[in-house]
Amino acid sequence: MILFLCALLLVIQGLAQPGFLTLSQVANLMKIAAVLGILAIGQTLVILSGNEGVDLSVGAVATFGAVLVYNLTRGQDDRFLLALALSLAVGFILGCLNGGLVVYSRLPPLVATLGVGTLVQGLIVWLGGRERGAVPPLLVEAVSGTWAFGLPGILFIWAVLALGVALLLHRTYYGKALYALGSNRRAAFLSGVRLERYLVLTYALSGFFSALGGVVLLGHVQLMHLTLGQAYTLPTVVAVVAGGTLLTGGVGSYWGTMAGALLITLLQSVLLTLRIEEFGRQVAFGLILLGFLAVYGREKGFR
């Protein structure tokens, strides 16, 4: 169904904007979808874990990861790998904090991740971002440079990450444990799954991929500001749900999330092409998203 909707939106886009269906235009759309798709990796894992798991700190952690890379590198390639490693490590630790609050303090995921997100946003303001500066050329080339077949590097990065996540979910004990947690936690516990360990690890991975997504986003926009990733938090949830992952957990895949990210990107592009006013775009976007949430977000039988 979702692929049919993507194809339908492509046709509408092509009719509304003759000459749209060129390699460069499609590649630009795919770049935007790739950023959202990478940021939604962690959200996919958290939602699959069930028990109303949602990570509302994705946008803040992504911004924090980008701020660290931007400030530490100061536009120099020689510092990039170290800054990237630090950014990913900090994202992982912040994810651990989320997981610890959910598991050991028994805070609802919405509350815990919202609180951590707010804390991180404060750290971002404290650290700040340089008003002027440059993004490391290595990062820009990796994300926006052309690698092969006229396609930008971010698409290849997305493909490699997607393959890795698919292997993680379907070929490892962690993936089986995650689906078991989302389906029935008591049954998973009785089967020997260490609930606390896998839940904390899931939120930690969400923080890791959020930070990575923030760095990729920095390479994409090539501009730093203190709310860089904030606008992506809700779209990551919608991309996961529109892709067929149940909000109750235990059912879904990252391939579906990728399709959801593409669908949202196409929808935004069509609304812009039709020159719908800002308020109209927001209303139309909200109504359509509510429709997807109603269809995919509730019961397994609807899928």
PDB file of C-alpha atoms in Angstrom, residues 167-269:
ATOM      1  CA  LEU A 167      20.841  -7.846   9.751  1.00  0.00           C
ATOM      2  CA  LEU A 168      20.707  -6.606  13.340  1.00  0.00           C
ATOM      3  CA  LEU A 169      16.941  -7.130  13.531  1.00  0.00           C
ATOM      4  CA  HIS A 170      16.650 -10.408  11.673  1.00  0.00           C
ATOM      5  CA  ARG A 171      19.957 -12.217  12.055  1.00  0.00           C
ATOM      6  CA  THR A 172      21.032 -11.557  15.645  1.00  0.00           C
ATOM      7  CA  TYR A 173      19.867 -12.619  19.080  1.00  0.00           C
ATOM      8  CA  TYR A 174      19.339  -8.942  19.925  1.00  0.00           C
ATOM      9  CA  GLY A 175      16.815  -8.594  17.088  1.00  0.00           C
ATOM     10  CA  LYS A 176      14.886 -11.675  18.186  1.00  0.00           C
ATOM     11  CA  ALA A 177      14.876 -10.436  21.761  1.00  0.00           C
ATOM     12  CA  LEU A 178      13.622  -7.010  20.642  1.00  0.00           C
ATOM     13  CA  TYR A 179      10.675  -8.469  18.742  1.00  0.00           C
ATOM     14  CA  ALA A 180       9.924 -10.734  21.704  1.00  0.00           C
ATOM     15  CA  LEU A 181       9.959  -7.739  24.064  1.00  0.00           C
ATOM     16  CA  GLY A 182       7.558  -5.836  21.847  1.00  0.00           C
ATOM     17  CA  SER A 183       5.181  -8.762  21.419  1.00  0.00           C
ATOM     18  CA  ASN A 184       4.911  -9.927  25.010  1.00  0.00           C
ATOM     19  CA  ARG A 185       7.342  -8.897  27.732  1.00  0.00           C
ATOM     20  CA  ARG A 186       6.275 -11.501  30.230  1.00  0.00           C
ATOM     21  CA  ALA A 187       6.663 -14.271  27.700  1.00  0.00           C
ATOM     22  CA  ALA A 188      10.038 -12.846  26.717  1.00  0.00           C
ATOM     23  CA  PHE A 189      11.126 -12.796  30.355  1.00  0.00           C
ATOM     24  CA  LEU A 190      10.003 -16.377  30.885  1.00  0.00           C
ATOM     25  CA  SER A 191      11.969 -17.303  27.770  1.00  0.00           C
ATOM     26  CA  GLY A 192      15.135 -15.998  29.358  1.00  0.00           C
ATOM     27  CA  VAL A 193      15.382 -12.561  27.743  1.00  0.00           C
ATOM     28  CA  ARG A 194      17.056 -10.067  30.066  1.00  0.00           C
ATOM     29  CA  LEU A 195      14.501  -7.263  29.773  1.00  0.00           C
ATOM     30  CA  GLU A 196      16.522  -4.535  31.463  1.00  0.00           C
ATOM     31  CA  ARG A 197      19.666  -5.206  29.455  1.00  0.00           C
ATOM     32  CA  TYR A 198      17.964  -5.200  26.070  1.00  0.00           C
ATOM     33  CA  LEU A 199      15.762  -2.183  26.777  1.00  0.00           C
ATOM     34  CA  VAL A 200      18.690  -0.030  27.896  1.00  0.00           C
ATOM     35  CA  LEU A 201      20.668  -1.202  24.874  1.00  0.00           C
ATOM     36  CA  THR A 202      17.757  -0.294  22.582  1.00  0.00           C
ATOM     37  CA  TYR A 203      17.545   3.272  23.876  1.00  0.00           C
ATOM     38  CA  ALA A 204      21.338   3.524  23.754  1.00  0.00           C
ATOM     39  CA  LEU A 205      21.301   2.504  20.092  1.00  0.00           C
ATOM     40  CA  SER A 206      18.594   5.083  19.491  1.00  0.00           C
ATOM     41  CA  GLY A 207      20.866   7.773  20.932  1.00  0.00           C
ATOM     42  CA  PHE A 208      23.777   6.485  18.836  1.00  0.00           C
ATOM     43  CA  PHE A 209      21.820   6.609  15.572  1.00  0.00           C
ATOM     44  CA  SER A 210      20.275   9.968  16.475  1.00  0.00           C
ATOM     45  CA  ALA A 211      23.746  11.472  16.902  1.00  0.00           C
ATOM     46  CA  LEU A 212      24.850   9.869  13.637  1.00  0.00           C
ATOM     47  CA  GLY A 213      21.763  11.269  11.901  1.00  0.00           C
ATOM     48  CA  GLY A 214      22.578  14.715  13.274  1.00  0.00           C
ATOM     49  CA  VAL A 215      26.086  14.564  11.830  1.00  0.00           C
ATOM     50  CA  VAL A 216      24.700  13.435   8.472  1.00  0.00           C
ATOM     51  CA  LEU A 217      22.157  16.259   8.602  1.00  0.00           C
ATOM     52  CA  LEU A 218      24.994  18.713   9.250  1.00  0.00           C
ATOM     53  CA  GLY A 219      26.783  17.429   6.165  1.00  0.00           C
ATOM     54  CA  HIS A 220      23.585  17.759   4.176  1.00  0.00           C
ATOM     55  CA  VAL A 221      22.596  21.331   5.099  1.00  0.00           C
ATOM     56  CA  GLN A 222      26.216  22.498   5.649  1.00  0.00           C
ATOM     57  CA  LEU A 223      24.998  24.995   8.194  1.00  0.00           C
ATOM     58  CA  MET A 224      24.817  24.829  11.973  1.00  0.00           C
ATOM     59  CA  HIS A 225      22.042  26.204  14.130  1.00  0.00           C
ATOM     60  CA  LEU A 226      20.849  25.269  17.604  1.00  0.00           C
ATOM     61  CA  THR A 227      17.565  23.699  16.493  1.00  0.00           C
ATOM     62  CA  LEU A 228      19.027  21.757  13.586  1.00  0.00           C
ATOM     63  CA  GLY A 229      17.368  18.425  14.341  1.00  0.00           C
ATOM     64  CA  GLN A 230      14.385  19.510  16.412  1.00  0.00           C
ATOM     65  CA  ALA A 231      11.926  19.428  13.525  1.00  0.00           C
ATOM     66  CA  TYR A 232      12.695  15.757  12.882  1.00  0.00           C
ATOM     67  CA  THR A 233      11.446  14.245  16.152  1.00  0.00           C
ATOM     68  CA  LEU A 234       7.780  13.848  15.207  1.00  0.00           C
ATOM     69  CA  PRO A 235       8.459  12.937  11.552  1.00  0.00           C
ATOM     70  CA  THR A 236      10.636  10.042  12.716  1.00  0.00           C
ATOM     71  CA  VAL A 237       7.689   8.654  14.674  1.00  0.00           C
ATOM     72  CA  VAL A 238       5.352   9.131  11.710  1.00  0.00           C
ATOM     73  CA  ALA A 239       7.832   7.532   9.304  1.00  0.00           C
ATOM     74  CA  VAL A 240       8.048   4.459  11.525  1.00  0.00           C
ATOM     75  CA  VAL A 241       4.285   4.133  11.938  1.00  0.00           C
ATOM     76  CA  ALA A 242       3.478   4.912   8.293  1.00  0.00           C
ATOM     77  CA  GLY A 243       5.957   2.196   7.408  1.00  0.00           C
ATOM     78  CA  GLY A 244       3.801  -0.369   9.139  1.00  0.00           C
ATOM     79  CA  THR A 245       5.434  -0.709  12.561  1.00  0.00           C
ATOM     80  CA  LEU A 246       2.847  -1.069  15.275  1.00  0.00           C
ATOM     81  CA  LEU A 247       2.947   1.517  18.048  1.00  0.00           C
ATOM     82  CA  THR A 248       2.328  -1.389  20.417  1.00  0.00           C
ATOM     83  CA  GLY A 249       5.639  -2.895  19.308  1.00  0.00           C
ATOM     84  CA  GLY A 250       6.744  -6.314  18.179  1.00  0.00           C
ATOM     85  CA  VAL A 251       5.735  -5.949  14.515  1.00  0.00           C
ATOM     86  CA  GLY A 252       7.510  -3.982  11.824  1.00  0.00           C
ATOM     87  CA  SER A 253      10.792  -3.565  10.012  1.00  0.00           C
ATOM     88  CA  TYR A 254      13.275  -0.904   9.031  1.00  0.00           C
ATOM     89  CA  TRP A 255      12.449  -1.442   5.364  1.00  0.00           C
ATOM     90  CA  GLY A 256       8.965  -0.148   6.199  1.00  0.00           C
ATOM     91  CA  THR A 257      10.462   2.876   7.940  1.00  0.00           C
ATOM     92  CA  MET A 258      12.476   3.663   4.809  1.00  0.00           C
ATOM     93  CA  ALA A 259       9.299   3.580   2.751  1.00  0.00           C
ATOM     94  CA  GLY A 260       7.600   5.778   5.346  1.00  0.00           C
ATOM     95  CA  ALA A 261      10.420   8.330   5.165  1.00  0.00           C
ATOM     96  CA  LEU A 262      10.133   8.403   1.380  1.00  0.00           C
ATOM     97  CA  LEU A 263       6.367   8.817   1.577  1.00  0.00           C
ATOM     98  CA  ILE A 264       6.580  11.769   3.975  1.00  0.00           C
ATOM     99  CA  THR A 265       9.238  13.436   1.838  1.00  0.00           C
ATOM    100  CA  LEU A 266       7.136  13.020  -1.309  1.00  0.00           C
ATOM    101  CA  LEU A 267       4.068  14.349   0.471  1.00  0.00           C
ATOM    102  CA  GLN A 268       5.904  17.457   1.604  1.00  0.00           C
ATOM    103  CA  SER A 269       7.245  17.987  -1.906  1.00  0.00           C
TER     104      SER A 269
END
